[in-house]
Amino acid sequence: MPKSDGIYGSVSCRIFLVIWLFAFALQVATPCVFAQQSSSSGQATPKNPSQQSDSASDQGPTETLRINVKVVQLFFNVKEKKGALVPNLTKDEFEIFEDGKPQTIKYFSAESNLPLTLGILIDSSGSQQNVLDMEKQVGGSFLSEILRDKDEAFVISFDIDTELIQDYTNDIHRLKAALNKAKINVDHASGGIPGIGGGPIPNSHPAGTVLYDAVYLSAHDMLSKEVGRKAMILLTDGQDEGSRLKIKDAVEAAQKADTIVYVLLCADRGSYFSLGMSYSGEGEMRKLTEQTGGRVINVGNKPEKLKDAFDQIANELRSQYNIGYTSTNDKLDGTYRKIEIKSKQGYKTQSRAGYYATSHERD
């Protein structure tokens, strides 16, 4: 064979080349199954969770099941009238409704050891001057007690802006150090929201205490990218004095991130009078927590009350039930769907109030 013919002068090589090109074209034209099976965290997800066998109905779902909005997953608590947690209940003791229509429970489990992703948001605005040190100390002790090997947490401080002090870690020392970095900032001359960025938040005017913005960014930029059990704990007086977003935006972001929100109201009422301020933040905080499955706990400026509040949250997060159903409404139209879990024994259930029917709930 003349040298000038090269590799293309060989009949066998030509055949090989044709076969190779055909295989390459076929590969390009075929959707990547692995891409369909991965979540943002890189963990595998069933290709069609809604078609799972009912034989697994009493087992908890994989952490990424809710990536398909047709499969709705909720973590919830059950309490007696006096507030005590009720353990050891079964699937048959509950009913679940979406927009008032009964749904079939596909799986149910009582889980207390599933990995937990936790966001701690600490208010460092001027009104927190007299309670910030208490929040740091008691909050650090709480993290030491609740975080286990597979859990992770991050810390955000907010005042006139929002700052991610510590990204996700399981290192208690780093998390405590982050809490200790939070400092009172009452400079109202600056604007913008540096730190974790993104989202539809303009920065064209100065802010006061950007509480709603901090919740939005924590949910949208951090927790929405995670799977499994998630919670956000706010150490704040509940006062928002300059967010670009509204409370409804913060609520919606938390719901889309499937995140339970707890608010520990830490307030020294004396500081309000000295600053010439009135106190009115509790009502909006109740909207935020009730819609996401958490609650507001008023601790004032008492360290013992704050510790007790953290203990209550720890118990609730470790005593959750996990329930899932395939919605009878298969339209992915972006509308909000109300969810209600009812105990046949009349117990109170504490869960998020609904979800948005989009193709990916974490949009």
CSV table of C-alpha atoms in Angstrom, one decimal:
chain,number,residue,atom,x,y,z
A,1,MET,CA,0.0,0.0,0.0
A,2,PRO,CA,1.5,3.4,-1.0
A,3,LYS,CA,2.4,5.6,2.0
A,4,SER,CA,0.4,8.5,0.6
A,5,ASP,CA,-2.8,6.4,1.0
A,6,GLY,CA,-2.4,6.6,4.8
A,7,ILE,CA,-4.9,4.9,7.2
A,8,TYR,CA,-7.8,5.6,4.8
A,9,GLY,CA,-6.2,3.4,2.2
A,10,SER,CA,-7.1,0.2,4.0
A,11,VAL,CA,-10.5,-1.3,3.3
A,12,SER,CA,-10.7,-2.8,6.8
A,13,CYS,CA,-9.8,0.5,8.3
A,14,ARG,CA,-12.5,2.2,6.3
A,15,ILE,CA,-15.1,-0.3,7.6
A,16,PHE,CA,-13.8,0.3,11.1
A,17,LEU,CA,-14.2,4.1,10.6
A,18,VAL,CA,-17.8,3.8,9.4
A,19,ILE,CA,-18.7,1.6,12.3
A,20,TRP,CA,-17.0,4.0,14.8
A,21,LEU,CA,-18.8,7.1,13.3
A,22,PHE,CA,-22.1,5.3,13.5
A,23,ALA,CA,-21.6,4.4,17.1
A,24,PHE,CA,-20.6,7.9,17.9
A,25,ALA,CA,-23.7,9.4,16.3
A,26,LEU,CA,-25.9,6.9,18.1
A,27,GLN,CA,-24.3,7.9,21.4
A,28,VAL,CA,-24.9,11.6,20.8
A,29,ALA,CA,-28.5,10.9,19.9
A,30,THR,CA,-29.2,8.8,23.0
A,31,PRO,CA,-30.2,10.7,26.2
A,32,CYS,CA,-27.8,10.2,29.1
A,33,VAL,CA,-29.5,8.0,31.6
A,34,PHE,CA,-27.0,8.9,34.3
A,35,ALA,CA,-27.9,12.6,33.9
A,36,GLN,CA,-31.5,11.7,34.5
A,37,GLN,CA,-30.6,9.8,37.6
A,38,SER,CA,-28.5,12.3,39.4
A,39,SER,CA,-29.5,15.1,41.7
A,40,SER,CA,-27.7,18.3,42.5
A,41,SER,CA,-25.8,16.5,45.2
A,42,GLY,CA,-24.6,13.8,42.8
A,43,GLN,CA,-26.7,11.0,44.4
A,44,ALA,CA,-28.7,8.5,42.4
A,45,THR,CA,-32.4,8.9,41.9
A,46,PRO,CA,-34.9,6.4,40.5
A,47,LYS,CA,-35.8,7.2,37.0
A,48,ASN,CA,-39.5,7.2,37.8
A,49,PRO,CA,-40.3,7.2,41.5
A,50,SER,CA,-44.0,7.3,40.9
A,51,GLN,CA,-43.9,3.8,39.5
A,52,GLN,CA,-42.2,2.2,42.6
A,53,SER,CA,-43.7,-1.0,43.9
A,54,ASP,CA,-46.1,-0.7,46.8
A,55,SER,CA,-44.1,-3.4,48.4
A,56,ALA,CA,-41.8,-0.7,49.6
A,57,SER,CA,-44.6,1.4,51.0
A,58,ASP,CA,-43.5,1.1,54.6
A,59,GLN,CA,-39.9,2.1,53.9
A,60,GLY,CA,-38.6,5.7,53.7
A,61,PRO,CA,-37.8,7.0,50.2
A,62,THR,CA,-34.4,7.6,48.9
A,63,GLU,CA,-33.3,11.2,49.7
A,64,THR,CA,-33.7,12.4,46.1
A,65,LEU,CA,-37.2,11.0,45.4
A,66,ARG,CA,-38.9,14.4,45.6
A,67,ILE,CA,-37.0,15.7,42.6
A,68,ASN,CA,-40.1,14.5,40.7
A,69,VAL,CA,-42.9,16.7,41.9
A,70,LYS,CA,-45.4,13.9,41.4
A,71,VAL,CA,-43.9,12.2,44.4
A,72,VAL,CA,-44.5,14.5,47.4
A,73,GLN,CA,-42.4,13.9,50.5
A,74,LEU,CA,-42.9,15.5,53.9
A,75,PHE,CA,-41.3,15.3,57.3
A,76,PHE,CA,-43.6,16.0,60.2
A,77,ASN,CA,-44.1,15.8,63.9
A,78,VAL,CA,-47.1,14.5,65.9
A,79,LYS,CA,-48.1,16.1,69.2
A,80,GLU,CA,-50.6,15.7,72.0
A,81,LYS,CA,-52.8,18.6,73.0
A,82,LYS,CA,-50.2,19.7,75.6
A,83,GLY,CA,-47.4,19.6,73.1
A,84,ALA,CA,-45.7,16.3,73.9
A,85,LEU,CA,-44.3,14.4,70.9
A,86,VAL,CA,-46.1,11.2,70.0
A,87,PRO,CA,-43.8,8.3,68.8
A,88,ASN,CA,-44.4,4.9,67.3
A,89,LEU,CA,-47.4,5.6,65.1
A,90,THR,CA,-48.1,3.7,61.9
A,91,LYS,CA,-49.2,4.6,58.4
A,92,ASP,CA,-52.7,3.4,59.0
A,93,GLU,CA,-53.2,6.1,61.6
A,94,PHE,CA,-52.9,9.0,59.1
A,95,GLU,CA,-54.8,10.5,56.2
A,96,ILE,CA,-53.3,12.9,53.8
A,97,PHE,CA,-55.1,15.5,51.6
A,98,GLU,CA,-53.9,17.7,48.7
A,99,ASP,CA,-56.2,20.7,48.0
A,100,GLY,CA,-58.9,18.9,50.0
A,101,LYS,CA,-58.7,15.7,48.0
A,102,PRO,CA,-57.6,12.4,49.7
A,103,GLN,CA,-54.3,10.9,48.5
A,104,THR,CA,-52.9,7.4,48.8
A,105,ILE,CA,-49.9,7.1,51.1
A,106,LYS,CA,-47.1,5.4,49.2
A,107,TYR,CA,-44.6,5.1,51.9
A,108,PHE,CA,-44.3,5.9,55.6
A,109,SER,CA,-41.6,5.6,58.2
A,110,ALA,CA,-40.7,7.0,61.6
A,111,GLU,CA,-37.1,8.2,61.1
A,112,SER,CA,-35.0,9.8,63.8
A,113,ASN,CA,-31.5,9.2,62.3
A,114,LEU,CA,-31.7,10.4,58.7
A,115,PRO,CA,-28.9,12.9,57.9
A,116,LEU,CA,-29.8,16.5,58.7
A,117,THR,CA,-28.8,19.7,56.8
A,118,LEU,CA,-29.1,22.7,59.1
A,119,GLY,CA,-28.8,26.5,58.5
A,120,ILE,CA,-28.2,28.8,61.5
A,121,LEU,CA,-29.1,32.4,60.8
A,122,ILE,CA,-28.0,34.9,63.4
A,123,ASP,CA,-29.3,38.5,63.6
A,124,SER,CA,-26.4,40.9,64.3
A,125,SER,CA,-28.4,44.2,63.9
A,126,GLY,CA,-28.3,46.9,66.5
A,127,SER,CA,-31.4,45.7,68.4
A,128,GLN,CA,-29.6,42.5,69.2
A,129,GLN,CA,-26.7,44.2,71.1
A,130,ASN,CA,-27.7,42.8,74.5
A,131,VAL,CA,-28.6,39.2,73.4
A,132,LEU,CA,-26.0,38.4,70.7
A,133,ASP,CA,-23.4,36.9,73.1
A,134,MET,CA,-26.1,34.7,74.6
A,135,GLU,CA,-27.1,33.5,71.1
A,136,LYS,CA,-23.5,32.6,70.3
A,137,GLN,CA,-22.9,30.6,73.4
A,138,VAL,CA,-26.2,28.7,73.5
A,139,GLY,CA,-26.3,28.2,69.7
A,140,GLY,CA,-22.8,26.7,69.8
A,141,SER,CA,-23.8,24.2,72.6
A,142,PHE,CA,-26.9,23.3,70.5
A,143,LEU,CA,-24.7,22.5,67.5
A,144,SER,CA,-22.5,20.3,69.6
A,145,GLU,CA,-25.5,18.3,70.8
A,146,ILE,CA,-27.5,17.9,67.6
A,147,LEU,CA,-24.9,17.4,64.8
A,148,ARG,CA,-23.9,13.8,64.1
A,149,ASP,CA,-21.4,12.3,61.7
A,150,LYS,CA,-23.5,12.6,58.5
A,151,ASP,CA,-25.0,16.0,59.4
A,152,GLU,CA,-23.9,19.3,58.0
A,153,ALA,CA,-24.6,22.9,58.9
A,154,PHE,CA,-23.8,26.5,57.8
A,155,VAL,CA,-23.9,29.8,59.5
A,156,ILE,CA,-25.2,33.1,58.1
A,157,SER,CA,-25.3,36.5,59.9
A,158,PHE,CA,-27.5,39.4,58.8
A,159,ASP,CA,-27.9,43.0,59.6
A,160,ILE,CA,-27.6,45.7,56.9
A,161,ASP,CA,-26.5,42.9,54.6
A,162,THR,CA,-26.2,39.1,54.6
A,163,GLU,CA,-23.0,37.2,55.0
A,164,LEU,CA,-22.2,33.5,54.7
A,165,ILE,CA,-19.7,33.2,57.6
A,166,GLN,CA,-19.3,29.4,57.4
A,167,ASP,CA,-20.2,27.2,54.5
A,168,TYR,CA,-21.4,23.6,54.9
A,169,THR,CA,-19.3,21.6,57.4
A,170,ASN,CA,-19.6,19.0,60.1
A,171,ASP,CA,-16.8,20.6,62.1
A,172,ILE,CA,-18.2,21.9,65.3
A,173,HIS,CA,-15.2,24.0,66.1
A,174,ARG,CA,-15.5,25.8,62.7
A,175,LEU,CA,-19.2,26.4,63.2
A,176,LYS,CA,-18.7,27.8,66.7
A,177,ALA,CA,-16.0,30.0,65.4
A,178,ALA,CA,-18.3,31.3,62.8
A,179,LEU,CA,-21.0,32.2,65.3
A,180,ASN,CA,-18.4,34.1,67.3
A,181,LYS,CA,-17.5,36.1,64.2
A,182,ALA,CA,-21.0,37.7,64.1
A,183,LYS,CA,-20.7,41.3,65.2
A,184,ILE,CA,-23.2,44.1,65.7
A,185,ASN,CA,-23.4,46.4,62.7
A,186,VAL,CA,-25.6,49.4,62.6
A,187,ASP,CA,-24.0,51.3,59.7
A,188,HIS,CA,-27.0,52.2,57.5
A,189,ALA,CA,-24.9,53.9,54.9
A,190,SER,CA,-24.0,50.8,52.9
A,191,GLY,CA,-26.2,48.7,50.6
A,192,GLY,CA,-26.1,45.5,48.7
A,193,ILE,CA,-26.1,41.9,49.8
A,194,PRO,CA,-22.7,40.4,49.5
A,195,GLY,CA,-21.9,36.9,50.6
A,196,ILE,CA,-23.9,34.2,48.9
A,197,GLY,CA,-25.3,36.2,46.0
A,198,GLY,CA,-27.8,35.4,43.3
A,199,GLY,CA,-31.5,35.6,43.1
A,200,PRO,CA,-33.8,38.5,42.0
A,201,ILE,CA,-32.6,41.0,44.6
A,202,PRO,CA,-31.7,44.5,43.5
A,203,ASN,CA,-29.1,46.4,45.5
A,204,SER,CA,-29.9,50.0,44.6
A,205,HIS,CA,-30.8,51.3,48.1
A,206,PRO,CA,-29.4,51.0,51.6
A,207,ALA,CA,-31.0,48.5,54.0
A,208,GLY,CA,-31.7,48.1,57.7
A,209,THR,CA,-32.1,44.6,59.0
A,210,VAL,CA,-32.5,42.4,55.9
A,211,LEU,CA,-34.2,39.4,57.6
A,212,TYR,CA,-36.4,38.4,54.7
A,213,ASP,CA,-33.5,38.6,52.2
A,214,ALA,CA,-31.4,36.4,54.5
A,215,VAL,CA,-34.1,33.8,54.7
A,216,TYR,CA,-34.6,33.9,50.9
A,217,LEU,CA,-30.9,33.5,50.2
A,218,SER,CA,-30.4,30.8,52.8
A,219,ALA,CA,-33.3,28.8,51.2
A,220,HIS,CA,-32.7,29.6,47.5
A,221,ASP,CA,-28.9,29.6,47.4
A,222,MET,CA,-28.0,27.0,50.0
A,223,LEU,CA,-30.8,24.6,51.1
A,224,SER,CA,-32.5,24.2,47.7
A,225,LYS,CA,-29.5,22.4,46.4
A,226,GLU,CA,-29.6,19.8,49.2
A,227,VAL,CA,-31.7,16.7,49.7
A,228,GLY,CA,-33.2,14.9,52.7
A,229,ARG,CA,-34.1,16.5,56.0
A,230,LYS,CA,-33.5,20.2,56.1
A,231,ALA,CA,-34.1,22.9,58.7
A,232,MET,CA,-33.4,26.6,59.2
A,233,ILE,CA,-33.1,28.2,62.6
A,234,LEU,CA,-33.3,32.0,63.0
A,235,LEU,CA,-32.0,33.7,66.1
A,236,THR,CA,-33.6,37.1,65.7
A,237,ASP,CA,-36.2,39.6,67.1
A,238,GLY,CA,-38.2,39.1,64.0
A,239,GLN,CA,-37.9,42.8,62.9
A,240,ASP,CA,-37.2,43.5,59.2
A,241,GLU,CA,-36.1,47.0,58.5
A,242,GLY,CA,-35.0,47.1,54.9
A,243,SER,CA,-35.2,43.8,52.9
A,244,ARG,CA,-35.7,44.1,49.1
A,245,LEU,CA,-38.0,41.1,49.3
A,246,LYS,CA,-41.2,40.6,51.2
A,247,ILE,CA,-42.2,38.0,53.8
A,248,LYS,CA,-44.1,36.0,51.1
A,249,ASP,CA,-40.9,35.7,49.0
A,250,ALA,CA,-39.1,34.3,52.0
A,251,VAL,CA,-41.9,31.8,52.7
A,252,GLU,CA,-42.1,30.7,49.1
A,253,ALA,CA,-38.3,30.2,48.9
A,254,ALA,CA,-38.3,28.1,52.1
A,255,GLN,CA,-41.3,26.0,50.8
A,256,LYS,CA,-39.6,25.4,47.4
A,257,ALA,CA,-36.4,24.3,49.3
A,258,ASP,CA,-38.5,21.9,51.4
A,259,THR,CA,-37.1,23.5,54.5
A,260,ILE,CA,-38.6,23.6,58.0
A,261,VAL,CA,-38.1,27.0,59.6
A,262,TYR,CA,-37.8,27.7,63.3
A,263,VAL,CA,-37.6,31.2,64.8
A,264,LEU,CA,-36.2,31.8,68.2
A,265,LEU,CA,-37.4,35.3,69.2
A,266,CYS,CA,-34.5,36.8,71.1
A,267,ALA,CA,-35.2,40.3,72.2
A,268,ASP,CA,-34.2,42.7,74.9
A,269,ARG,CA,-37.2,45.0,75.0
A,270,GLY,CA,-35.2,47.6,76.8
A,271,SER,CA,-33.0,48.0,73.7
A,272,TYR,CA,-36.0,49.0,71.6
A,273,PHE,CA,-36.9,51.9,73.9
A,274,SER,CA,-33.2,53.1,73.9
A,275,LEU,CA,-33.2,53.0,70.1
A,276,GLY,CA,-36.6,54.6,69.8
A,277,MET,CA,-38.1,51.5,68.1
A,278,SER,CA,-41.3,49.6,68.5
A,279,TYR,CA,-41.5,45.8,68.4
A,280,SER,CA,-43.8,44.1,65.9
A,281,GLY,CA,-41.9,41.2,64.3
A,282,GLU,CA,-43.6,38.1,65.8
A,283,GLY,CA,-46.6,38.1,63.5
A,284,GLU,CA,-44.6,37.8,60.3
A,285,MET,CA,-42.4,35.1,61.8
A,286,ARG,CA,-45.4,33.0,62.6
A,287,LYS,CA,-46.4,33.2,58.9
A,288,LEU,CA,-43.0,32.0,58.0
A,289,THR,CA,-42.9,29.1,60.4
A,290,GLU,CA,-46.5,27.9,60.1
A,291,GLN,CA,-46.2,27.6,56.3
A,292,THR,CA,-43.0,25.6,56.5
A,293,GLY,CA,-43.7,23.2,59.4
A,294,GLY,CA,-41.7,24.9,62.1
A,295,ARG,CA,-42.8,27.3,64.9
A,296,VAL,CA,-41.9,30.4,66.8
A,297,ILE,CA,-40.5,30.1,70.3
A,298,ASN,CA,-40.3,33.3,72.3
A,299,VAL,CA,-37.2,33.3,74.6
A,300,GLY,CA,-36.7,37.0,75.3
A,301,ASN,CA,-33.2,37.6,76.8
A,302,LYS,CA,-33.1,34.5,79.1
A,303,PRO,CA,-30.3,32.0,78.4
A,304,GLU,CA,-32.2,29.2,80.1
A,305,LYS,CA,-35.2,29.8,77.8
A,306,LEU,CA,-33.0,29.8,74.7
A,307,LYS,CA,-31.4,26.5,75.8
A,308,ASP,CA,-34.9,25.0,76.4
A,309,ALA,CA,-36.0,26.2,73.0
A,310,PHE,CA,-33.0,24.6,71.3
A,311,ASP,CA,-33.7,21.3,73.2
A,312,GLN,CA,-37.3,21.4,71.9
A,313,ILE,CA,-36.1,21.8,68.3
A,314,ALA,CA,-33.5,19.0,68.7
A,315,ASN,CA,-36.2,16.6,70.0
A,316,GLU,CA,-38.6,17.5,67.1
A,317,LEU,CA,-35.9,17.1,64.4
A,318,ARG,CA,-35.0,13.7,65.8
A,319,SER,CA,-38.6,12.6,66.2
A,320,GLN,CA,-40.0,13.2,62.7
A,321,TYR,CA,-42.2,10.9,60.6
A,322,ASN,CA,-41.6,10.7,56.9
A,323,ILE,CA,-44.6,10.4,54.6
A,324,GLY,CA,-44.9,10.3,50.8
A,325,TYR,CA,-47.7,10.1,48.2
A,326,THR,CA,-48.1,10.4,44.4
A,327,SER,CA,-50.3,13.3,43.7
A,328,THR,CA,-53.6,12.6,41.9
A,329,ASN,CA,-53.1,16.0,40.1
A,330,ASP,CA,-50.3,15.3,37.6
A,331,LYS,CA,-50.3,18.8,36.1
A,332,LEU,CA,-46.9,20.5,36.5
A,333,ASP,CA,-48.4,24.0,36.2
A,334,GLY,CA,-46.4,25.8,38.9
A,335,THR,CA,-49.5,26.3,41.1
A,336,TYR,CA,-49.4,26.0,44.9
A,337,ARG,CA,-51.0,22.9,46.4
A,338,LYS,CA,-52.2,22.8,50.0
A,339,ILE,CA,-51.3,19.7,52.0
A,340,GLU,CA,-53.0,18.5,55.2
A,341,ILE,CA,-52.0,15.5,57.3
A,342,LYS,CA,-54.7,14.3,59.6
A,343,SER,CA,-54.3,12.0,62.6
A,344,LYS,CA,-57.2,9.6,63.0
A,345,GLN,CA,-56.6,9.7,66.7
A,346,GLY,CA,-57.0,13.5,66.8
A,347,TYR,CA,-53.3,14.3,67.4
A,348,LYS,CA,-51.9,17.6,66.1
A,349,THR,CA,-49.6,17.3,63.1
A,350,GLN,CA,-46.8,19.8,62.4
A,351,SER,CA,-45.7,19.9,58.8
A,352,ARG,CA,-45.3,22.3,55.9
A,353,ALA,CA,-48.5,23.6,54.5
A,354,GLY,CA,-48.0,22.9,50.8
A,355,TYR,CA,-45.7,22.8,47.8
A,356,TYR,CA,-45.4,24.3,44.2
A,357,ALA,CA,-46.2,21.9,41.4
A,358,THR,CA,-43.2,22.5,39.1
A,359,SER,CA,-41.2,19.9,37.3
A,360,HIS,CA,-38.4,20.3,39.8
A,361,GLU,CA,-39.5,21.4,43.2
A,362,ARG,CA,-36.2,23.0,44.0
A,363,ASP,CA,-36.4,25.5,41.1
